[in-house]
XYZ file of C-alpha atoms in Angstrom:
668
model
C 55.186 -31.694 -19.591
C 51.813 -33.291 -20.362
C 51.007 -33.407 -16.624
C 51.832 -29.700 -16.335
C 49.554 -28.930 -19.277
C 46.760 -30.958 -17.692
C 47.206 -29.116 -14.372
C 47.205 -25.787 -16.224
C 44.073 -26.844 -18.138
C 42.268 -27.808 -14.935
C 43.363 -24.567 -13.291
C 42.101 -22.614 -16.289
C 38.749 -24.428 -16.168
C 38.483 -23.787 -12.417
C 39.149 -20.065 -12.955
C 36.517 -19.882 -15.709
C 33.965 -21.669 -13.484
C 34.791 -19.360 -10.567
C 34.384 -16.295 -12.772
C 31.074 -17.621 -14.109
C 29.759 -18.274 -10.618
C 30.945 -14.842 -9.522
C 29.223 -13.190 -12.450
C 26.065 -15.137 -11.680
C 26.156 -13.984 -8.068
C 26.822 -10.443 -9.206
C 23.776 -10.677 -11.442
C 21.602 -11.722 -8.515
C 23.058 -9.031 -6.296
C 22.412 -6.461 -8.994
C 18.783 -7.538 -9.060
C 18.646 -7.297 -5.263
C 20.553 -4.034 -4.803
C 20.292 -1.848 -7.922
C 23.262 0.365 -8.660
C 22.632 4.110 -8.649
C 22.153 4.343 -12.385
C 18.931 6.365 -12.423
C 17.804 9.527 -10.575
C 14.886 7.603 -9.056
C 16.937 4.787 -7.542
C 16.129 4.232 -3.851
C 18.590 5.398 -1.234
C 21.366 2.939 -0.469
C 22.503 1.991 3.031
C 25.568 4.197 2.620
C 23.447 7.170 1.533
C 21.127 6.783 4.525
C 24.105 6.696 6.889
C 25.601 9.742 5.185
C 22.349 11.713 5.419
C 21.924 10.978 9.131
C 25.557 11.795 9.915
C 25.247 15.160 8.147
C 22.088 15.990 10.103
C 23.815 15.109 13.366
C 26.871 17.129 12.343
C 24.872 20.229 11.510
C 22.188 20.085 14.227
C 22.308 19.444 17.949
C 19.994 16.505 18.553
C 18.936 14.908 21.825
C 19.260 11.256 22.784
C 15.490 10.919 22.323
C 15.552 11.986 18.671
C 13.765 9.714 16.188
C 13.802 9.479 12.401
C 10.246 8.475 11.389
C 11.054 8.728 7.671
C 14.186 8.692 5.529
C 13.692 8.453 1.776
C 14.907 9.706 -1.565
C 14.092 13.360 -2.147
C 12.556 12.983 -5.570
C 14.366 15.108 -8.141
C 12.561 17.647 -10.261
C 10.210 15.977 -12.734
C 11.607 17.839 -15.729
C 15.120 16.783 -14.745
C 14.058 13.134 -14.653
C 12.237 13.327 -17.978
C 15.350 14.777 -19.627
C 17.668 12.187 -18.102
C 19.591 9.891 -20.438
C 21.642 6.870 -19.327
C 25.194 7.802 -18.411
C 24.309 11.413 -17.682
C 25.405 12.717 -14.257
C 22.715 13.571 -11.716
C 22.510 14.759 -8.125
C 21.215 12.826 -5.135
C 19.263 14.152 -2.160
C 17.701 12.552 0.904
C 14.512 13.687 2.638
C 14.308 13.134 6.393
C 11.642 13.675 9.021
C 13.216 14.232 12.430
C 11.169 14.105 15.630
C 12.464 15.403 18.961
C 10.310 13.571 21.494
C 11.510 15.554 24.507
C 10.638 18.822 22.755
C 7.590 17.470 20.913
C 8.868 19.082 17.731
C 8.963 17.833 14.141
C 11.526 18.909 11.552
C 12.064 18.220 7.873
C 15.548 18.117 6.457
C 16.928 17.715 2.951
C 20.517 16.535 2.607
C 22.486 17.057 -0.583
C 24.268 13.714 -0.819
C 26.353 14.829 -3.775
C 27.743 17.883 -2.001
C 27.538 16.378 1.514
C 25.616 19.389 2.852
C 22.366 20.106 4.670
C 20.470 22.087 2.052
C 17.173 22.544 3.918
C 15.997 22.434 7.536
C 12.643 23.613 8.850
C 10.345 22.995 11.777
C 6.839 21.826 10.895
C 4.642 23.129 13.676
C 1.667 21.345 15.257
C 2.119 17.991 13.494
C 2.911 14.455 14.574
C 4.842 12.104 12.272
C 4.208 8.373 11.966
C 4.587 6.046 14.944
C 8.120 4.596 15.202
C 9.012 1.120 16.465
C 10.609 2.272 19.734
C 7.320 3.840 20.793
C 5.617 0.454 20.895
C 7.981 -0.642 23.648
C 7.673 2.748 25.352
C 3.874 2.374 25.453
C 4.111 -1.207 26.720
C 6.343 -0.160 29.605
C 4.068 2.769 30.441
C 1.047 0.501 30.811
C 2.785 -2.302 32.682
C 4.208 0.115 35.270
C 0.868 1.861 35.858
C -1.058 0.729 38.984
C -4.441 1.426 37.344
C -3.648 -0.879 34.469
C -2.291 -3.566 36.791
C -5.499 -3.412 38.861
C -7.657 -3.637 35.728
C -5.826 -6.790 34.637
C -6.119 -8.470 38.033
C -9.842 -7.656 38.143
C -10.102 -9.797 35.018
C -8.303 -12.709 36.650
C -4.970 -12.037 34.945
C -2.136 -12.494 37.438
C 0.812 -12.915 35.082
C 0.975 -9.502 33.431
C 3.612 -10.769 30.997
C 0.816 -12.769 29.391
C -0.807 -9.551 28.168
C 0.138 -8.374 24.678
C -0.122 -4.605 24.234
C -0.604 -3.057 20.804
C 0.065 0.657 20.302
C -2.330 2.490 17.955
C -2.229 6.070 16.754
C -4.835 7.913 18.847
C -7.296 8.525 16.023
C -10.075 10.848 17.125
C -8.862 13.192 19.885
C -10.803 14.755 22.719
C -10.859 18.548 22.977
C -8.486 18.352 25.941
C -6.043 16.190 23.957
C -6.189 18.576 21.007
C -5.498 21.555 23.253
C -2.550 19.872 24.996
C -0.882 18.916 21.705
C 1.077 15.982 23.145
C 2.162 12.967 21.092
C -0.198 10.143 22.014
C -0.966 6.509 21.392
C -3.756 4.264 22.653
C -3.365 0.733 23.892
C -5.172 -2.378 22.733
C -4.776 -5.405 25.013
C -4.846 -9.153 24.386
C -4.532 -12.100 26.756
C -2.154 -14.871 25.761
C -3.498 -17.211 28.464
C -1.340 -18.201 31.422
C -3.429 -21.339 31.965
C -2.414 -22.482 28.484
C 1.222 -21.637 29.156
C 1.152 -23.714 32.350
C -0.319 -26.571 30.321
C 2.629 -26.301 27.944
C 0.608 -24.846 25.071
C 1.545 -21.440 23.813
C -1.289 -19.233 22.529
C 0.587 -17.215 19.939
C -2.608 -16.084 18.155
C -3.607 -13.774 20.994
C -5.976 -11.774 18.736
C -8.695 -14.246 19.711
C -8.682 -12.947 23.307
C -9.076 -9.158 23.273
C -9.375 -7.533 26.706
C -12.345 -5.179 26.442
C -13.661 -2.309 28.515
C -10.363 -0.425 28.908
C -9.254 2.733 27.162
C -5.732 3.781 28.038
C -3.741 6.572 26.394
C 0.018 7.087 26.652
C 1.725 10.451 26.455
C 4.735 9.448 24.384
C 6.564 12.651 25.291
C 6.636 11.731 28.985
C 6.281 7.950 28.748
C 3.336 8.087 31.198
C -0.364 7.210 31.031
C -2.276 10.418 30.327
C -5.765 8.948 30.719
C -7.201 5.615 31.788
C -10.814 4.420 31.840
C -12.134 1.011 32.915
C -15.747 0.577 31.770
C -16.185 -2.869 33.254
C -15.298 -6.499 32.678
C -16.258 -8.194 29.417
C -15.675 -11.957 29.028
C -13.228 -13.067 26.368
C -12.605 -16.315 24.565
C -10.525 -18.893 26.444
C -10.141 -21.054 23.349
C -6.777 -21.522 21.669
C -7.173 -19.965 18.207
C -3.737 -20.977 16.909
C -3.970 -21.988 13.246
C -0.733 -23.902 12.702
C -1.081 -27.405 11.279
C -0.538 -29.093 14.638
C -3.233 -27.012 16.345
C -5.770 -27.521 13.554
C -5.647 -31.299 13.778
C -7.367 -32.996 10.845
C -6.492 -31.356 7.526
C -8.151 -31.371 4.118
C -6.875 -33.877 1.572
C -3.766 -32.475 -0.149
C -3.980 -31.489 -3.799
C -1.696 -32.985 -6.400
C 1.342 -30.913 -7.329
C 0.819 -27.971 -9.681
C 4.093 -26.541 -10.972
C 4.619 -23.248 -12.790
C 7.821 -23.498 -14.789
C 9.703 -21.228 -17.170
C 12.486 -23.513 -18.445
C 13.895 -20.788 -20.706
C 13.837 -18.135 -17.991
C 11.644 -15.116 -17.380
C 10.519 -12.814 -20.190
C 11.047 -9.597 -18.232
C 14.357 -7.780 -17.985
C 15.709 -5.848 -14.991
C 18.356 -3.192 -15.392
C 19.012 -1.405 -12.133
C 15.537 -0.385 -10.976
C 14.095 -0.386 -14.507
C 11.905 -3.258 -15.729
C 10.794 -3.975 -19.291
C 8.293 -6.564 -20.521
C 6.088 -6.940 -23.609
C 6.341 -3.292 -24.638
C 6.033 -1.997 -21.074
C 8.885 -0.198 -19.340
C 8.916 1.377 -15.883
C 11.065 2.117 -12.835
C 10.201 1.017 -9.316
C 11.042 2.253 -5.813
C 10.160 0.758 -2.441
C 9.166 3.832 -0.461
C 9.033 3.556 3.353
C 5.692 5.373 3.473
C 3.861 4.576 0.225
C 5.289 1.132 -0.404
C 5.813 0.051 -4.005
C 5.907 3.112 -6.299
C 6.082 3.012 -10.107
C 7.705 5.747 -12.194
C 7.906 6.598 -15.894
C 5.511 3.931 -17.110
C 5.715 3.795 -20.907
C 4.505 1.504 -23.671
C 6.251 0.895 -26.992
C 3.916 1.318 -29.954
C 5.760 0.314 -33.099
C 8.851 2.512 -33.163
C 7.487 4.984 -30.622
C 7.964 4.874 -26.855
C 4.836 6.524 -25.479
C 4.466 7.765 -21.883
C 1.415 6.751 -19.862
C 2.184 7.573 -16.211
C 4.980 9.488 -14.551
C 4.300 8.267 -11.009
C 1.746 5.861 -9.516
C 1.427 4.915 -5.867
C -0.817 4.103 -2.949
C -1.347 7.492 -1.337
C -3.353 6.837 1.825
C -5.724 4.416 3.512
C -8.315 4.781 6.227
C -10.042 2.016 8.177
C -12.974 3.387 10.220
C -14.589 1.041 12.756
C -18.338 1.345 13.242
C -18.934 0.783 16.964
C -19.779 3.949 18.959
C -18.423 2.511 22.229
C -15.704 4.924 23.476
C -13.128 2.120 23.563
C -13.735 1.565 19.839
C -14.894 4.823 18.286
C -11.366 6.273 18.137
C -10.196 3.408 15.893
C -9.670 4.907 12.459
C -6.335 3.711 11.108
C -4.441 5.665 8.432
C -2.091 2.813 7.591
C 0.092 4.802 5.175
C 0.608 8.067 7.040
C 0.287 6.935 10.667
C 2.407 3.778 10.430
C 4.562 4.074 7.273
C 2.975 1.328 5.179
C 6.098 0.569 3.119
C 8.327 -0.004 6.131
C 5.849 -2.632 7.367
C 6.427 -4.740 4.255
C 6.907 -8.427 4.992
C 9.365 -10.882 3.485
C 7.720 -13.163 0.919
C 8.546 -16.691 -0.225
C 8.546 -18.234 -3.665
C 5.698 -20.697 -4.034
C 3.692 -18.893 -1.340
C 2.887 -15.197 -1.780
C 4.134 -15.426 -5.365
C 4.560 -18.382 -7.687
C 7.803 -20.356 -7.791
C 8.788 -18.872 -11.164
C 9.053 -15.408 -9.616
C 11.926 -13.259 -8.398
C 12.203 -11.673 -4.957
C 13.934 -8.333 -4.496
C 15.231 -6.642 -1.364
C 14.621 -3.105 -0.127
C 16.689 -0.732 1.982
C 14.966 1.087 4.847
C 16.008 3.075 7.901
C 14.838 2.349 11.436
C 13.656 4.959 13.933
C 17.230 5.571 15.049
C 18.268 6.446 11.502
C 20.181 3.212 10.977
C 19.898 1.562 7.541
C 18.979 -2.075 7.088
C 18.076 -4.421 4.256
C 14.654 -6.060 4.272
C 14.976 -9.229 2.171
C 12.408 -10.374 -0.360
C 9.796 -7.642 0.111
C 9.208 -7.051 -3.609
C 8.015 -9.836 -5.858
C 7.890 -9.920 -9.639
C 6.577 -12.791 -11.721
C 4.653 -13.781 -14.827
C 1.396 -15.678 -14.666
C -1.185 -17.162 -17.012
C -4.568 -15.447 -17.146
C -6.622 -17.569 -19.519
C -7.612 -16.303 -22.956
C -6.389 -12.969 -24.236
C -8.479 -13.014 -27.412
C -10.237 -15.605 -29.617
C -12.483 -16.033 -32.614
C -13.899 -19.241 -34.077
C -14.975 -19.080 -37.722
C -17.831 -21.508 -38.397
C -17.514 -21.561 -42.188
C -13.864 -22.600 -42.266
C -13.674 -23.997 -38.717
C -10.704 -21.711 -38.222
C -9.922 -21.180 -34.558
C -7.607 -18.288 -33.666
C -6.810 -17.835 -30.003
C -4.014 -16.380 -27.892
C -3.295 -17.068 -24.243
C -2.961 -14.160 -21.866
C 0.117 -13.625 -19.766
C 0.513 -10.953 -17.098
C 3.462 -9.408 -15.334
C 2.785 -8.865 -11.642
C 4.829 -6.693 -9.291
C 3.727 -7.099 -5.705
C 4.370 -6.396 -2.038
C 2.696 -7.473 1.197
C 2.469 -5.562 4.464
C 1.296 -6.548 7.940
C -0.450 -3.723 9.804
C -0.920 -5.261 13.248
C -3.774 -7.760 12.727
C -4.467 -7.089 9.041
C -2.362 -8.086 6.022
C -2.493 -6.341 2.672
C -1.107 -7.272 -0.719
C -0.620 -4.531 -3.321
C -0.336 -5.791 -6.901
C 0.535 -3.847 -10.042
C -0.500 -6.017 -13.001
C 0.674 -5.326 -16.553
C -1.436 -6.802 -19.364
C -0.436 -7.509 -22.947
C -3.332 -5.429 -24.288
C -1.917 -2.231 -22.770
C -4.002 -2.361 -19.582
C -2.432 -1.618 -16.201
C -4.387 -3.084 -13.297
C -4.191 -2.477 -9.562
C -5.417 -5.254 -7.311
C -5.415 -5.016 -3.529
C -5.789 -8.174 -1.481
C -7.080 -7.979 2.091
C -6.466 -10.823 4.514
C -5.142 -11.399 8.042
C -7.105 -11.443 11.290
C -10.319 -9.522 11.892
C -9.914 -6.992 14.716
C -11.985 -8.958 17.217
C -14.118 -7.608 20.035
C -14.623 -9.658 23.194
C -18.211 -10.396 24.187
C -20.197 -12.521 26.636
C -22.396 -13.670 23.752
C -22.173 -17.173 22.368
C -25.200 -16.869 20.066
C -25.952 -14.205 17.468
C -28.457 -11.609 18.667
C -30.875 -9.633 16.521
C -29.805 -6.537 18.454
C -26.221 -6.772 17.201
C -26.415 -4.100 14.508
C -22.770 -2.951 14.786
C -21.346 -6.264 13.596
C -21.713 -10.029 13.769
C -20.712 -12.806 16.148
C -17.976 -14.703 14.312
C -17.145 -17.236 17.049
C -18.238 -17.825 20.622
C -17.218 -14.782 22.708
C -15.779 -13.101 19.586
C -17.582 -10.279 17.810
C -16.565 -8.798 14.466
C -17.234 -5.050 14.300
C -18.509 -3.553 11.035
C -15.764 -1.516 9.422
C -14.463 -0.226 6.094
C -11.148 -0.194 4.230
C -10.557 2.754 1.920
C -7.521 3.086 -0.362
C -6.546 6.186 -2.303
C -4.183 5.939 -5.280
C -2.304 8.902 -6.683
C -1.909 8.561 -10.474
C 0.257 11.192 -12.161
C -0.723 10.699 -15.794
C 1.412 11.838 -18.715
C -0.588 10.372 -21.587
C 1.522 11.062 -24.681
C 3.126 13.939 -22.788
C 2.319 16.310 -19.956
C -0.433 18.293 -21.701
C -3.499 16.338 -20.598
C -7.184 16.905 -19.862
C -9.766 14.799 -18.053
C -13.110 13.713 -19.483
C -16.063 12.127 -17.724
C -18.030 9.575 -19.714
C -21.699 8.902 -18.922
C -24.004 6.501 -20.707
C -27.779 6.831 -20.765
C -30.783 5.384 -22.540
C -32.419 7.765 -25.014
C -36.098 8.531 -24.673
C -38.519 6.958 -27.137
C -39.420 9.437 -29.876
C -39.446 9.664 -33.647
C -35.656 9.276 -33.677
C -35.754 6.291 -31.327
C -39.099 4.562 -31.983
C -38.070 1.215 -30.472
C -36.414 2.746 -27.395
C -33.181 0.858 -27.916
C -30.770 3.775 -28.380
C -27.863 4.082 -25.969
C -26.198 7.488 -25.940
C -22.814 8.486 -24.578
C -21.702 11.909 -23.460
C -18.133 12.990 -22.734
C -17.846 16.052 -20.528
C -14.553 17.834 -19.804
C -13.850 18.431 -16.117
C -12.428 21.889 -16.544
C -11.140 22.727 -13.058
C -10.270 21.088 -9.757
C -13.473 21.695 -7.785
C -15.633 20.448 -10.663
C -13.502 17.284 -10.868
C -14.527 15.968 -7.440
C -16.697 13.084 -8.616
C -18.372 9.842 -7.571
C -19.230 6.551 -9.202
C -22.667 6.198 -10.765
C -23.614 2.704 -11.829
C -26.810 3.988 -13.487
C -24.745 5.899 -16.035
C -21.802 3.461 -16.239
C -19.596 6.420 -15.332
C -15.894 6.309 -16.180
C -13.108 8.842 -16.544
C -10.472 9.356 -19.218
C -7.176 11.193 -19.151
C -6.558 12.317 -22.726
C -3.813 14.110 -24.573
C -4.636 17.769 -25.135
C -2.386 18.204 -28.161
C -2.190 14.807 -29.882
C -4.647 12.999 -32.150
C -4.841 9.348 -33.123
C -5.374 7.997 -36.644
C -9.132 8.472 -36.260
C -8.808 12.107 -35.252
C -9.637 11.545 -31.578
C -7.520 12.334 -28.544
C -5.559 9.273 -27.341
C -6.246 8.471 -23.723
C -6.289 6.086 -20.812
C -9.548 5.280 -19.042
C -10.077 4.635 -15.343
C -12.280 1.556 -15.167
C -13.453 1.147 -11.539
C -13.938 -2.227 -9.926
C -15.835 -2.916 -6.715
C -16.323 0.089 -4.465
C -18.340 1.534 -1.610
C -19.424 4.839 -0.139
C -17.880 6.211 3.050
C -20.456 5.556 5.768
C -19.452 7.919 8.614
C -22.074 10.668 8.546
C -21.735 14.343 7.691
C -20.206 16.231 10.593
C -18.415 13.191 12.041
C -14.793 13.707 13.064
C -13.459 10.901 10.916
C -15.291 12.207 7.848
C -13.602 15.579 8.316
C -10.205 13.972 8.884
C -10.483 11.517 5.977
C -12.275 13.755 3.513
C -10.425 12.123 0.614
C -12.558 9.003 1.192
C -15.844 10.885 0.776
C -15.464 10.975 -3.025
C -14.184 8.399 -5.482
C -12.349 10.703 -7.900
C -10.378 13.901 -7.425
C -8.203 15.555 -10.077
C -5.510 18.147 -9.386
C -2.978 20.092 -11.360
C 0.451 18.577 -10.756
C 2.442 19.984 -7.854
C 5.442 17.977 -6.647
C 4.730 18.471 -2.933
C 1.152 17.155 -3.173
C 1.692 13.445 -2.596
C -0.729 12.286 0.104
C -4.519 12.377 -0.063
C -4.848 12.717 3.710
C -2.082 15.286 4.048
C 1.583 14.994 4.953
C 0.924 14.292 8.648
C -2.413 12.485 9.204
C -1.405 11.375 12.727
C -3.352 13.637 15.127
C -4.118 15.922 12.191
C -6.612 18.749 11.857
C -9.643 18.413 9.525
C -9.457 19.297 5.861
C -5.875 18.257 5.128
C -4.669 16.777 1.850
C -7.022 16.832 -1.126
C -9.438 19.494 0.187
C -6.454 21.849 0.511
C -4.986 20.815 -2.822
C -8.133 21.868 -4.732
C -8.717 25.086 -2.761
C -7.094 27.200 -5.501
C -9.384 25.535 -8.091
C -6.799 25.455 -10.874
C -7.563 24.704 -14.496
C -7.264 21.105 -15.708
C -7.419 21.822 -19.424
C -4.211 20.928 -21.242
C -2.265 20.689 -17.988
C -0.003 18.216 -16.233
C -2.684 16.590 -14.087
C -2.941 13.998 -11.329
C -5.944 11.734 -10.830
C -6.658 10.448 -7.314
C -8.892 7.377 -7.119
C -10.482 6.159 -3.885
C -11.872 2.643 -3.591
C -13.495 1.116 -0.548
C -14.571 -2.176 0.973
C -17.350 -2.426 3.536
C -16.644 -5.412 5.745
C -19.456 -6.982 7.756
C -17.500 -9.858 9.336
C -18.705 -13.471 9.073
C -17.771 -16.703 10.789
C -15.859 -17.765 7.659
C -13.470 -14.848 8.277
C -12.224 -16.500 11.476
C -9.526 -17.176 12.588
C -7.825 -15.881 9.412
C -9.782 -14.083 6.737
C -9.695 -15.485 3.178
C -8.352 -12.969 0.665
C -10.792 -10.286 -0.480
C -9.833 -8.461 -3.671
C -10.618 -4.917 -4.726
C -9.068 -2.957 -7.560
C -9.341 -0.936 -10.743
C -7.919 -0.856 -14.261
C -6.283 1.785 -16.411
C -7.351 0.828 -19.922
C -6.143 2.353 -23.216
C -8.910 4.168 -25.105
C -7.905 5.438 -28.525
C -4.282 5.144 -27.439
C -3.523 2.324 -29.928
C -4.774 2.126 -33.504
C -5.793 -1.524 -33.053
C -5.637 -4.336 -30.520
C -1.963 -4.085 -29.445
C -1.855 -7.833 -28.774
C -3.308 -8.916 -32.126
C 0.118 -9.796 -33.506
C 1.228 -12.062 -30.678
C 2.776 -15.275 -32.009
C 1.001 -18.560 -31.261
């Protein structure tokens, strides 16, 4: 009897342990694959499959059909704002469908709740983002073309399999290409080095050996080369630029271990796709085009939950290269709209891209064939120390009050061919929301015969022997749909100036501030001005704080640049959003991308210039602020072979939103 009781006891313990482990696994899976508990939850694998099957059921599609984008069709904003947990809601999927054989683009909306195709329309004269299958299509087109084969052999390359071909969106089109309207891509070529392969050493970092002088364009509709120009042989580096530990040889002395531990667990909570931390609450989505998107960002102030932003995302990028050579001048990458930035997210590792106390989350995407897949660990969330938050030392009593600052970081990384980007949303305890972009990866190198820097090299700098770094820029536009204390908002521009010396200012020390309302969309196209310390505020139009002022959030710019392509240039017309730092529009749900819905092979004036054409009022409206920040990169030898991280960002800082320092009452 006692033995039976013991066996029963052990069986009971085993069951309890198994249930505990199961619940633990379920908790991790819930963090990885949120249940559909909120209208803004990303599409699941099953929903993607359902949407594609309904499209194929309702429409006759060819074998060459591609699905450049499949994402959640965002529900109506008012519907989301009225949503309460447990309330039923509908689900829709938005799909872009491209028929390569017909060179036609369609948009479809599938009602996932009713299993019906609720919208289908052709979008004329546009080209969606490049899909993965087209990279292989372009590679085969070049390798089967006699002109390309001859060009390689002229350069001493006999093993054509040692040439890596990269497919770029065509950028600036010729008049003939515009008139033809075909779907195009241009090839960039790199030599892996057959002599190294024969020596048993693989050159996997082929970016160090660009093959210059060739401009080849593929017609992706036919799979054939549409134009090919060989401007002559340019030497390229024969050196092995691999940067693995074995290739580098002698390493720096290792640092002693530095561990970041949270023995009691993380302070943030995840419920589905909703995250809360230190008064902040928001939802997140990994969008295949925009990447990491935040929704319904609120902050708790006492007993009140106060809205700050409805939606915040990277909207578009442009990277113009500054060499007028025809094999380079077309290179102007729109990484969001031409390549689907989010779908190029890369898996991260704890202790590497993010600290070891972090959490990695998966995302669900669809490939070009419309098949769903899970990309593991592409979203990171973690807490980090950021020095002092506030401090005061009182000399009389020697009282020292200080609080440490902690931040919550939500991040993603993406590899766009040679470059790598990190996008970080950083939540501060003082109510500030910061965006920090990190640029790294490999400089897009240009082959050259030069081994010494020349004074005549005005379009860039020699960064290694036979390797030239071309001057270029990186511009990022963020779309910020503010709802500061509600949807009735206005935008103010703040300028600071020194007052003239007169009887009111005899010592000339007065500093005056002016706040000017930006009343309509065309007036609200603005630029930074360091001389006036210019900043912008989104303020409530119908609320007042305890001091009688309108509560608001202020855009505090960080480093920035002007867009250098000159007036009248093709890229300036195509990327007009980058020509000004701030744009403000009245909210319209379809206006999501600063460069337009289809920047690939687009016409001038798309996106923001069109959005402001009706010049709507911005006074007491639901408004969206678009901020453009840029980096001008003159490459240096220290950027080679992999560029150290360069940071650029901005902050959204409360101004009159709280009645006091919201972090003053943090415990020690």
